[in-house]
Coordinates of C-alpha atoms in Angstrom, one line a residue:
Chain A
X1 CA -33.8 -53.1 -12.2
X2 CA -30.6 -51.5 -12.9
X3 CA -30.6 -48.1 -14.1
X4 CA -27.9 -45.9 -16.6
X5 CA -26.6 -43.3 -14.5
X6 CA -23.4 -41.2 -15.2
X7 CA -20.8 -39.7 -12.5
X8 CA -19.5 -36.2 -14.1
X9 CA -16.6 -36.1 -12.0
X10 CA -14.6 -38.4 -8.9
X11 CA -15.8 -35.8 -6.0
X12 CA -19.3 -35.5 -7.3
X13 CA -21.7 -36.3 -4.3
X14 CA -24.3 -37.2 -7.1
X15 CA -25.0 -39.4 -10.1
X16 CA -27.6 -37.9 -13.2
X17 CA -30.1 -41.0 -14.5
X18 CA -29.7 -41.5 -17.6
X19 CA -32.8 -43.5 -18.3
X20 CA -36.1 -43.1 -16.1
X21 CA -35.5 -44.4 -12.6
X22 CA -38.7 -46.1 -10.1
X23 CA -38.4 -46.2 -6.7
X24 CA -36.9 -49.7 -6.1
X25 CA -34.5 -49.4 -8.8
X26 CA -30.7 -49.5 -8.6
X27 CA -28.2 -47.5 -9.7
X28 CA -24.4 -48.5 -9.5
X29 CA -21.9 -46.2 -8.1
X30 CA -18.0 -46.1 -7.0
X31 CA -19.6 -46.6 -3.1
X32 CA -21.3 -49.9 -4.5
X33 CA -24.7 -50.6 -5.2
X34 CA -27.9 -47.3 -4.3
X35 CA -31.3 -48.3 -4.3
X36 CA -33.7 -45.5 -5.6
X37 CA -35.9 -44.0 -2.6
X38 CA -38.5 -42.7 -5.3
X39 CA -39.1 -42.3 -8.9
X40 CA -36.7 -40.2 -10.4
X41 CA -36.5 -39.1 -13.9
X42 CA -34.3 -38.7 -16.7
X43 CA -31.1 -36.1 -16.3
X44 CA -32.2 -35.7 -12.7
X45 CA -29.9 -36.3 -9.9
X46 CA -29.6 -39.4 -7.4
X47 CA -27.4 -38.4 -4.2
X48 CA -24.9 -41.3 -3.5
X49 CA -24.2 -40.6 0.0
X50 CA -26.4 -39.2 3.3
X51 CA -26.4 -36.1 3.0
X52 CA -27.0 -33.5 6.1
X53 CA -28.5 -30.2 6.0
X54 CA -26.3 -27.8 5.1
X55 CA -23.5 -30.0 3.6
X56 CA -22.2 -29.0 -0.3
X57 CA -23.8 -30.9 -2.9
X58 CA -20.8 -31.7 -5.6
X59 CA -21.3 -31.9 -9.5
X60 CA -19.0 -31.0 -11.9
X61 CA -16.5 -31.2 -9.1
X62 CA -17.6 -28.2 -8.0
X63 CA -20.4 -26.8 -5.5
X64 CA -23.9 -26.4 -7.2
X65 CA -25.8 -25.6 -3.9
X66 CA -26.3 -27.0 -0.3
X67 CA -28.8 -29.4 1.2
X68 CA -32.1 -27.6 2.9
X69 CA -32.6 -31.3 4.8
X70 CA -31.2 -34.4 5.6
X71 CA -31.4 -36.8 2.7
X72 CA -30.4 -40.7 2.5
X73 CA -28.0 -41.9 -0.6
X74 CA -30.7 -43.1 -3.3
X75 CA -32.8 -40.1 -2.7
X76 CA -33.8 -37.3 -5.5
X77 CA -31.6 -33.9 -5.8
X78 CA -33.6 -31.4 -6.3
X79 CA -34.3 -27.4 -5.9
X80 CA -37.1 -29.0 -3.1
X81 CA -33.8 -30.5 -1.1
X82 CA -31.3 -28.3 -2.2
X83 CA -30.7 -24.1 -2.0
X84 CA -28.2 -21.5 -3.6
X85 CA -27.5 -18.0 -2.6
X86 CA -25.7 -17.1 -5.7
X87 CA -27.5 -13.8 -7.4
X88 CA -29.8 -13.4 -4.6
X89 CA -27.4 -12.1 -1.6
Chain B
X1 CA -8.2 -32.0 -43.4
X2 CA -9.5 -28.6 -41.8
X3 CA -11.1 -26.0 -44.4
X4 CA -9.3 -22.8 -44.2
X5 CA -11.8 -21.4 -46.6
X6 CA -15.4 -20.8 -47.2
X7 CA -16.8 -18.6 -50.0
X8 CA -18.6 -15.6 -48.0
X9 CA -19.3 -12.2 -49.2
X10 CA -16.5 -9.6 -48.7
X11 CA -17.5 -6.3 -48.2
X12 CA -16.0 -2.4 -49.1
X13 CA -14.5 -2.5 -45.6
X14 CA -13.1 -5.9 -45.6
X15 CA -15.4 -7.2 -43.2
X16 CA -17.2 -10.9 -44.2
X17 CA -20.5 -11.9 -44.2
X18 CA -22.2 -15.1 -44.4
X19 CA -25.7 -13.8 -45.6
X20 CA -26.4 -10.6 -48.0
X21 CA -29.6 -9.1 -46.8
X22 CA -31.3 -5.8 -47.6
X23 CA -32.7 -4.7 -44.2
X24 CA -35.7 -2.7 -43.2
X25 CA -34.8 -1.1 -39.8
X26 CA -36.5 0.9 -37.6
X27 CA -34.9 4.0 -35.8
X28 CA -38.1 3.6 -33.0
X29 CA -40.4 1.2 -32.4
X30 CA -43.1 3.9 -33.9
X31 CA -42.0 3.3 -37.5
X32 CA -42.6 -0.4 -37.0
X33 CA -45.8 -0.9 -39.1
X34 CA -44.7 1.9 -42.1
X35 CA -41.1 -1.0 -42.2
X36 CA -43.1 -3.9 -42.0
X37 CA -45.1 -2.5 -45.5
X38 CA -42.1 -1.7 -47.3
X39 CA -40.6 -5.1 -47.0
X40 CA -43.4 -6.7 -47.7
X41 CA -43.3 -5.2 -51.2
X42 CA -39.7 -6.0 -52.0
X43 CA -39.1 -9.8 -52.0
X44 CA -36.2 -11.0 -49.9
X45 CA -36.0 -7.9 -47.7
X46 CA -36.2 -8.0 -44.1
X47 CA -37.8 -6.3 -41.9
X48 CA -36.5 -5.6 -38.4
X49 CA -39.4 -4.1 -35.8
X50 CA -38.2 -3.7 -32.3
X51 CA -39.5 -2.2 -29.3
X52 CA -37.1 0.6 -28.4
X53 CA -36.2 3.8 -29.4
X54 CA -38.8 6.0 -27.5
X55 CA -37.9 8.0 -23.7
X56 CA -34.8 6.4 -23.3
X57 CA -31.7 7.7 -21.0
X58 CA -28.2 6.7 -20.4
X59 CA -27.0 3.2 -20.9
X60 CA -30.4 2.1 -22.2
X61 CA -30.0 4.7 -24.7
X62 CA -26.8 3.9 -25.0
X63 CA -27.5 0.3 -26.1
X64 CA -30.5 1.0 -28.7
X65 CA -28.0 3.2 -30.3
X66 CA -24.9 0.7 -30.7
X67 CA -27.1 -2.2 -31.1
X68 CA -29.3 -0.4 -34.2
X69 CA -26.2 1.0 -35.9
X70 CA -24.6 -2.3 -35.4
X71 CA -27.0 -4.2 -37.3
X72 CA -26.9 -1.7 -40.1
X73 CA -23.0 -2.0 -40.4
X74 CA -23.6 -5.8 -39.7
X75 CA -21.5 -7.6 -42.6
X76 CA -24.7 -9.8 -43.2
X77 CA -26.0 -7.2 -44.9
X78 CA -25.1 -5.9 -48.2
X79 CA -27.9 -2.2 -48.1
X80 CA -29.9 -1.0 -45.2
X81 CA -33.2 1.2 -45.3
X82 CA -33.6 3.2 -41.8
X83 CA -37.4 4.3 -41.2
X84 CA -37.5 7.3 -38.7
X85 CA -39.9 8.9 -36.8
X86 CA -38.4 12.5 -36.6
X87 CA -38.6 13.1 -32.8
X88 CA -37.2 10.1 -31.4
X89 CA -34.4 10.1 -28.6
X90 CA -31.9 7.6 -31.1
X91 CA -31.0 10.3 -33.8
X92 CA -30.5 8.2 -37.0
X93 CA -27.7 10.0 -38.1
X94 CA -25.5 8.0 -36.1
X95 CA -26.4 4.9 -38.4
X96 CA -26.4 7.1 -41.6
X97 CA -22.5 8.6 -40.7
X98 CA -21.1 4.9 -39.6
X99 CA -22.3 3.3 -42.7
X100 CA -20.9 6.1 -44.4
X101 CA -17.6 5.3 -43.0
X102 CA -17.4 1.8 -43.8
X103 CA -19.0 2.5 -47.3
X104 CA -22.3 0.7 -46.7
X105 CA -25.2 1.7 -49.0
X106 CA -28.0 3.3 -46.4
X107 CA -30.8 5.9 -47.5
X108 CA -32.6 7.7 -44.2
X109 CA -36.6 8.1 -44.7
X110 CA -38.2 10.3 -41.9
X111 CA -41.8 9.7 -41.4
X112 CA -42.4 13.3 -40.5
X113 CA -40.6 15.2 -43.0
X114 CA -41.8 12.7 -45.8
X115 CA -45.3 13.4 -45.6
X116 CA -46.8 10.4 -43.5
X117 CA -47.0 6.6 -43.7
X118 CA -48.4 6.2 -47.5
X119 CA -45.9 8.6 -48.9
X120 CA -42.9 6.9 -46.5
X121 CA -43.4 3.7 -48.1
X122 CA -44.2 5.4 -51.8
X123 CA -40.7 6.3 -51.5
X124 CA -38.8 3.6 -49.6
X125 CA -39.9 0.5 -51.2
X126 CA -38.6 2.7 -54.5
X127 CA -35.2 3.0 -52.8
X128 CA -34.9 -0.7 -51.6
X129 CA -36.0 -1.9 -55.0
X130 CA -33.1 -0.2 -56.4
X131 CA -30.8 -1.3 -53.5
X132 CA -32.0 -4.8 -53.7
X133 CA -31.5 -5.2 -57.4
X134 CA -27.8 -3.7 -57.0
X135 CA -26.9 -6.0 -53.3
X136 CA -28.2 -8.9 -55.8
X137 CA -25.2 -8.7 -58.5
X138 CA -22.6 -9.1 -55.2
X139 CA -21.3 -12.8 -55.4
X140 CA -19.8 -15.2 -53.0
X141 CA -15.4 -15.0 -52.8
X142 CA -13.6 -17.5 -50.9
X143 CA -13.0 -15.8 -47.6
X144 CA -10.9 -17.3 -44.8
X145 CA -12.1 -19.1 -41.7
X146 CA -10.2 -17.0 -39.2
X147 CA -13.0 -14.2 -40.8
X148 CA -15.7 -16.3 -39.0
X149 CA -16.8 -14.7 -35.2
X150 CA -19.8 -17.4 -34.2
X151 CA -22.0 -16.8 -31.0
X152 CA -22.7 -19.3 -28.4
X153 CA -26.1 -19.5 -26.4
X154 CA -28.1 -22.0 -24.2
X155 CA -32.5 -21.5 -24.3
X156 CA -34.6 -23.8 -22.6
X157 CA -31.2 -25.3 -20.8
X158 CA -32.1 -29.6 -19.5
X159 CA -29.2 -31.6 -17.8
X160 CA -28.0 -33.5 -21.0
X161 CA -27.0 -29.5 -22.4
X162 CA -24.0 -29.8 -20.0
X163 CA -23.0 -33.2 -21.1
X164 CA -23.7 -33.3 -24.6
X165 CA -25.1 -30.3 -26.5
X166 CA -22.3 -27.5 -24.7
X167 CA -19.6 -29.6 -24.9
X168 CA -19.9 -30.4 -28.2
X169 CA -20.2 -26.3 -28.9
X170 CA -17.1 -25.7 -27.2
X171 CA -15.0 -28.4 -29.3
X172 CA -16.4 -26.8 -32.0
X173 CA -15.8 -23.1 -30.8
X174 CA -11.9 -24.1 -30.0
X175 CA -11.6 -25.5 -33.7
X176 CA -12.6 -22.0 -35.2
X177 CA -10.1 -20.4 -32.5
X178 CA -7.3 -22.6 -33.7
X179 CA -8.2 -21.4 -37.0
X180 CA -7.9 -17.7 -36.4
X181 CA -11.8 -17.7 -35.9
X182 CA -13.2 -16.2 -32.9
X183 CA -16.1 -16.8 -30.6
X184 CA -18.4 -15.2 -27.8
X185 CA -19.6 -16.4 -24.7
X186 CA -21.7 -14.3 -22.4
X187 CA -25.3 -14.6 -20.3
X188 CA -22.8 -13.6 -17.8
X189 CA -26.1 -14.7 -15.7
X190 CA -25.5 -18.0 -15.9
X191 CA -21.9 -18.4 -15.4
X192 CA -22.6 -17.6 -11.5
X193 CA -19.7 -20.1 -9.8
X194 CA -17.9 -20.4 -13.0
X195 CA -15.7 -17.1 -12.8
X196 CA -13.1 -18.7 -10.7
X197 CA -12.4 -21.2 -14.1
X198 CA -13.2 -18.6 -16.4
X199 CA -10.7 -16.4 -15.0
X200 CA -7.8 -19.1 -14.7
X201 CA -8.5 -19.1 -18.9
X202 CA -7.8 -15.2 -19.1
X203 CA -4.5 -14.3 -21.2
X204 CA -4.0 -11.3 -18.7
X205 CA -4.7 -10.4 -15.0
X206 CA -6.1 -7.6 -16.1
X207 CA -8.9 -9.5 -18.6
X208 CA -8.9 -12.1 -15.2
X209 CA -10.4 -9.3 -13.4
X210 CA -12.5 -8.0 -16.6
X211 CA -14.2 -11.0 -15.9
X212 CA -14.6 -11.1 -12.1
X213 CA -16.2 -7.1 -13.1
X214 CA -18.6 -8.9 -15.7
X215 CA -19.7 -11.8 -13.4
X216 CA -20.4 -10.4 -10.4
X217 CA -21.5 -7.0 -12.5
X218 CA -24.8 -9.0 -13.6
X219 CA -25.0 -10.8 -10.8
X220 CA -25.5 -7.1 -8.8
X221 CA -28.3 -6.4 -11.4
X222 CA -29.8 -10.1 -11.1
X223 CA -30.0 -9.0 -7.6
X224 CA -31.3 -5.8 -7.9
X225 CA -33.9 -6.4 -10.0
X226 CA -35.2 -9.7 -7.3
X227 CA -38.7 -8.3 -5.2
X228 CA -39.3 -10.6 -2.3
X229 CA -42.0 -9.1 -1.7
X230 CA -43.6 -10.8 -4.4
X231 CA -44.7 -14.6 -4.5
X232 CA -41.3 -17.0 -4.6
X233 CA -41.5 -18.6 -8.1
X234 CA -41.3 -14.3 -9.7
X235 CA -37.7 -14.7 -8.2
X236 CA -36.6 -17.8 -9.6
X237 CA -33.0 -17.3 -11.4
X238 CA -33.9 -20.1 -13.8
X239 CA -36.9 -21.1 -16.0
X240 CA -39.6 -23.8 -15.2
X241 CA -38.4 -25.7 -18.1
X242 CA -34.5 -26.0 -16.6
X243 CA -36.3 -27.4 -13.3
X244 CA -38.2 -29.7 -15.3
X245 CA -35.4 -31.3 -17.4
X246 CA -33.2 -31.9 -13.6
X247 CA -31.5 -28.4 -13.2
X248 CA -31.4 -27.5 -9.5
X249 CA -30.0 -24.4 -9.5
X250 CA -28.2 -21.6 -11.6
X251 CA -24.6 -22.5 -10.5
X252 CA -25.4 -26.2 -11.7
X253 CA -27.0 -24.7 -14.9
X254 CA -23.5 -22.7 -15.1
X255 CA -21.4 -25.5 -14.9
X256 CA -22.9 -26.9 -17.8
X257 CA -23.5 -24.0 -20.0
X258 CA -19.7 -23.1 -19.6
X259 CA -18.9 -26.2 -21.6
X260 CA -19.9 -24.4 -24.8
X261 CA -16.5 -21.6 -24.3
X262 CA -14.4 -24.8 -25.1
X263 CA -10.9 -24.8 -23.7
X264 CA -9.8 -21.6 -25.6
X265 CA -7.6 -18.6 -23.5
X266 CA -9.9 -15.9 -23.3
X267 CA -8.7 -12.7 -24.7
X268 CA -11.2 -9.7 -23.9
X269 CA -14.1 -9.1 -22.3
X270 CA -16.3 -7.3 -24.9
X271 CA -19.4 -4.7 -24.2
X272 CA -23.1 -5.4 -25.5
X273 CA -22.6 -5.0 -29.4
X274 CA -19.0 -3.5 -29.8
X275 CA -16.8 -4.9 -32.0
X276 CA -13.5 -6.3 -30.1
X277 CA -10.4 -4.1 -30.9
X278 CA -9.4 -4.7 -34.2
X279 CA -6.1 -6.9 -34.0
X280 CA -7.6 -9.6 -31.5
X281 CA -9.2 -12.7 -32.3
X282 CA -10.3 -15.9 -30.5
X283 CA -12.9 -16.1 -27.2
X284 CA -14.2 -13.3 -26.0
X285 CA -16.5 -12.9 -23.2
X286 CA -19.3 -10.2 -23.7
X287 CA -20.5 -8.5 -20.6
X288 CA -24.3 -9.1 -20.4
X289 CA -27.2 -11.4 -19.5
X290 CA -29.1 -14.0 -20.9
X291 CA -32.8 -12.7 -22.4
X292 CA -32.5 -15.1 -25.6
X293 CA -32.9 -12.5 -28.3
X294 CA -31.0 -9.8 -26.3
X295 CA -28.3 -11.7 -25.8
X296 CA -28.2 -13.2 -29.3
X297 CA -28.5 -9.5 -30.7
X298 CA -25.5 -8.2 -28.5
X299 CA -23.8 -11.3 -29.9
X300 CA -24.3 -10.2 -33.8
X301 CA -23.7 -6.6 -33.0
X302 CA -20.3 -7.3 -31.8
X303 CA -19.6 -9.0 -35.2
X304 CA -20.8 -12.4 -34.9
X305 CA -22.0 -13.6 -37.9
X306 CA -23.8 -16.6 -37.0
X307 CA -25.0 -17.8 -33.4
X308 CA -25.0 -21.5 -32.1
X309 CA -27.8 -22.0 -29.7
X310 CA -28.3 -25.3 -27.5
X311 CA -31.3 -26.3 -26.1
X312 CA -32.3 -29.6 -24.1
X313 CA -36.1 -28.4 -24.1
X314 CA -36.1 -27.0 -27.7
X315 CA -36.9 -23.9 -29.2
X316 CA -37.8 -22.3 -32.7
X317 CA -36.1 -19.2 -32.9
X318 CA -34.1 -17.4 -35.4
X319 CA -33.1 -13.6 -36.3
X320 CA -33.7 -11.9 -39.0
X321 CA -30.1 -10.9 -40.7
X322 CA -27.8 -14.0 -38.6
X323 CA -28.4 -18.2 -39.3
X324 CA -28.9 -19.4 -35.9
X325 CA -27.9 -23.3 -35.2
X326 CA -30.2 -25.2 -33.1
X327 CA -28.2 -28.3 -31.2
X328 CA -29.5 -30.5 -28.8
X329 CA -28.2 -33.3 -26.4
X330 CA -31.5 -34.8 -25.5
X331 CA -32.3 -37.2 -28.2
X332 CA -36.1 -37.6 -26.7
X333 CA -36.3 -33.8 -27.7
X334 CA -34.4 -34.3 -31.2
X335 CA -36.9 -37.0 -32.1
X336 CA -40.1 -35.2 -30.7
X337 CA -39.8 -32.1 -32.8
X338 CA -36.9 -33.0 -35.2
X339 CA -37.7 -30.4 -37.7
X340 CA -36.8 -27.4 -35.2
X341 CA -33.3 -28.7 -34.6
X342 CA -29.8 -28.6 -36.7
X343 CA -27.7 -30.5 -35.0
X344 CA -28.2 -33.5 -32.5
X345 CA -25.3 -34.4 -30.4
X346 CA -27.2 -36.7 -28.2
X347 CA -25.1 -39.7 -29.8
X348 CA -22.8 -38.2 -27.0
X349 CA -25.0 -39.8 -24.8
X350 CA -27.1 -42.5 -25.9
X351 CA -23.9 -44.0 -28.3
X352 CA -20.9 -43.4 -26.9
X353 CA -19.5 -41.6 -29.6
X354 CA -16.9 -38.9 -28.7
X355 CA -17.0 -34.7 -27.9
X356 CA -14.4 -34.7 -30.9
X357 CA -16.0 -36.4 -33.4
X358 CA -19.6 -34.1 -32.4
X359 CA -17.4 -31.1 -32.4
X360 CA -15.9 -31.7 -35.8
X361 CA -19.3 -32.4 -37.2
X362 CA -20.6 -29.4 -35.6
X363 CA -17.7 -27.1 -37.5
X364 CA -18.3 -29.1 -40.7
X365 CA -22.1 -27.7 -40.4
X366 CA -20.8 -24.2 -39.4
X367 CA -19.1 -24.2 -42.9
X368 CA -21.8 -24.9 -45.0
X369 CA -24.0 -22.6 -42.9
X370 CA -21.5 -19.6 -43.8
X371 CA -22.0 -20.8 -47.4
X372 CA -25.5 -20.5 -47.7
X373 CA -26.7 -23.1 -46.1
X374 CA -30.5 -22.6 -44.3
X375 CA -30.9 -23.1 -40.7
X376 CA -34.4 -24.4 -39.1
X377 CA -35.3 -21.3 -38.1
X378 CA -34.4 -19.7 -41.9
X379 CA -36.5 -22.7 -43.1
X380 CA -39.7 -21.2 -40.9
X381 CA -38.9 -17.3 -41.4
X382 CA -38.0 -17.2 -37.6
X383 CA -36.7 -13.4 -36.6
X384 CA -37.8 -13.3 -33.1
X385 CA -34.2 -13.1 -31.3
X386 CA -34.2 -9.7 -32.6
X387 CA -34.6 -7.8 -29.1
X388 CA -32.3 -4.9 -28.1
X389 CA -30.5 -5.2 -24.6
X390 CA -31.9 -2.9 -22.5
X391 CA -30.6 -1.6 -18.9
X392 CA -32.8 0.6 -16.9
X393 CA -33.2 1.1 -13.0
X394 CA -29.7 0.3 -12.3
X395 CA -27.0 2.3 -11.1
X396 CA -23.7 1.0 -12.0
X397 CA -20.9 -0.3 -8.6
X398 CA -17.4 0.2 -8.5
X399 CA -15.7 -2.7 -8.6
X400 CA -15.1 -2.9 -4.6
X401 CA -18.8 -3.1 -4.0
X402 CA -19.2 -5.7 -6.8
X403 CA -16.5 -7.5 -5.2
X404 CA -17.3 -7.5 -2.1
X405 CA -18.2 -10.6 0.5
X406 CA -18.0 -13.0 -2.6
X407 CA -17.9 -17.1 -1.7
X408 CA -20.1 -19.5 -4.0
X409 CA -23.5 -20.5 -2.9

């Protein structure tokens, strides 16, 4: 099934659900069609491209932490994939 | 068309409120109970109990003192009854002299000196009954919107506050600026990798750098105050419920919450509860975190008359002398507890409909709050956001250190 998603901004590296996602669903992004790796729910955040650890996470257009791990496009963005240094060093 | 007008009431010093109460304040948390009594005996005070007062020092003095004296000179309130103690570190002569000076009617009682609780209230619920009956005969005037200073705040933040609720707040906060009206943003906190487009908004280099100073300021004591010593989820910068509703971290949660700031320049950055200089209007940026009621309270110290609070995960709360407008952006949290919010601007999301058309809505609501009409929280009797900003353990940085080996995330 195809799920709502919306892009905030052309260099975001994510997409936020806009309607519950199941693993197996699809979302529709500018680099085609992203099958969902797990369940995912409202206002959470689908990565549209592989990420690698370390690399910038983008939404907003602008840098809202780095990956911990590897992930594949489809998969959940989360604070369980994804660090950020601000206010603690 | 735009109202320029709204009927408010004007008071001796010019100022305009939006509300005309008699308030009960504490000068220490100790007279709490002996404040609660008296305004439970004169219908449509309110009492304000708070938790300070007591062994203070320095800028945590320093804050109980503005922010009480602040709400006693507060516009939103046409005659003020202070309850002290006697011995407590916040003399409450301060209050007494600055509502003096701006010709608001305030009569002292000291606990001590009166004779104890039972004779305290004998005599103050005699003195507000008088008060009250004269604050009564004040009527409404038609007062102009550029008199309006509103307060923004995010609570229980969720993803759709960035795309719906905030946004919304910020078309809404630029339409009072256009009118003259001014506006305050702040829970400095949460605008961690946000001070780089804050700062391109600044009318001045030097307010540019005012608001590096304020950023990177609470970030320090954000930092200071983190104890890794103790388990991981006592350090997390955001709440359960931000993680929950598909926040990942505080710069995301920034991003967001910066929508409700609008577009407006900003012209000052503003300390907790003090008024901005008298000639300048628009946004300000007040220098200080983001505790709920703190924050809310700094907010109506430094003028604000009424606060406009989003939340995504919902929340009930009010203060006791400002209206305080509940918006949301998540319409499965508008319909699951409709009667705590004010304003849904989840059509944002779920119909398409435009920021504008949400923001002009929004400021048609903000009128007929400043005319009288009740907020949610009002409806319930919710004062809770009353909380004085405190600041203890922290030894203030020059602006070098706070500078220092800054790059996002």
């Amino acid at each position: 099934m195809v799920r709502k998603t919306l892009m905030i901004n052309p260099a975001d590296t994510v997409v936020m659900l806009l309607e519950d996602g199941k693993k197996g669903d699809t979302v529709i992004t500018p680099n085609g069609e992203i099958t969902l790796l797990e369940d995912i729910e409202f206002a959470h955040k689908v990565t549209i491209v592989d990420m690698k650890k370390g690399e910038s996470v983008i939404k907003y257009g602008e840098e809202i932490g780095y990956m911990l791990q590897d992930l594949k496009a489809g998969g959940w963005i989360h604070n369980h994939v994804m660090g950020c240094e601000r206010g603690k060093k | 068309m735009m109202k320029d007008t709204f009927m408010g009431y004007r008071r001796a010093d010019g100022s305009v409120g939006i509300r005309n109460y008699l308030a009960i304040i504490p000068s220490v948390f100790c007279a709490n109970t002996t404040v609660e009594k008296i305004a439970a005996q004169v219908p449509g005070a309110v009492a304000m109990p708070h938790a300070v007062g007591c062994a203070q020092v320095g800028l945590d003095l320093e804050l109980t003192a503005r922010t009480l004296t602040a709400m006693a000179c507060h516009p939103n309130v046409g005659g003020v009854i202070v309850i002290s103690l006697g011995c407590e570190r916040f003399d409450p002569q301060e209050a007494v002299e600055a509502a003096k000076a701006i010709g608001k009617p305030l009569e002292l009682f000291v606990i001590q000196k009166e004779g104890g609780t039972g004779a305290t209230i004998e005599k103050a619920v005699e003195a507000a009954r008088r008060m009250k009956a004269e604050i009564d005969k004040i009527e409404r005037v038609p007062c102009p919107v550029s008199s309006l200073f509103v307060g923004t705040k995010c609570g229980g933040t969720d993803a759709t506050s960035g795309l719906a609720a905030n946004p919304a707040v910020g078309n809404m906060v630029d339409r009072i600026v256009a009118q003259g009206g001014s506006a305050i943003l702040s829970e400095c906190n949460e605008l961690l990798g946000t001070e780089h487009l804050l700062a391109k908004r600044a009318v001045s280099k030097e307010v540019a750098d005012k608001i590096y100073d304020a950023i990177y300021g609470i970030e320090d004591v954000l930092r200071s105050g983190l104890d890794p010593s103790l388990p991981a989820k006592r350090n997390h910068l955001i709440s359960r419920g931000n993680f929950d509703g598909g926040v990942s971290s505080i710069v995301e949660k920034a991003l967001g919450g910066v929508h409700k700031s609008g577009t407006s320049p900003i012209v000052d950055v503003i300390e907790y509860s003090v008024a901005p200089e008298k000639d300048k209007h628009g946004l300000f940026l007040m220098n200080y975190e983001s505790h709920d009621g703190e924050v809310v309270t700094g907010m109506i110290g430094c003028g604000c008359q009424m606060v406009v609070f989003t939340t995504g995960r919902g929340n009930p709360t009010g203060h006791p002398i400002a209206p305080v407008i509940k918006v949301t952006g998540n319409p499965a949290t508008y319909n699951h507890m409709s009667d705590m919010f004010d304003f849904d601007a989840s059509p944002i999301i779920t119909e398409g409909k435009t920021v504008e058309e949400m923001g002009q809505k929004l400021f048609d609501m903000i009128i007929r709050v400043a005319e009288g009409e009740l907020t949610s929280a009002e409806e319930f009797g919710g004062t809770e956001l009353f909380c004085v900003g405190r600041r203890h353990g922290y030894q203030k940085k020059s602006r070098e250190q706070l500078w220092a080996g800054h790059d996002c995330c």
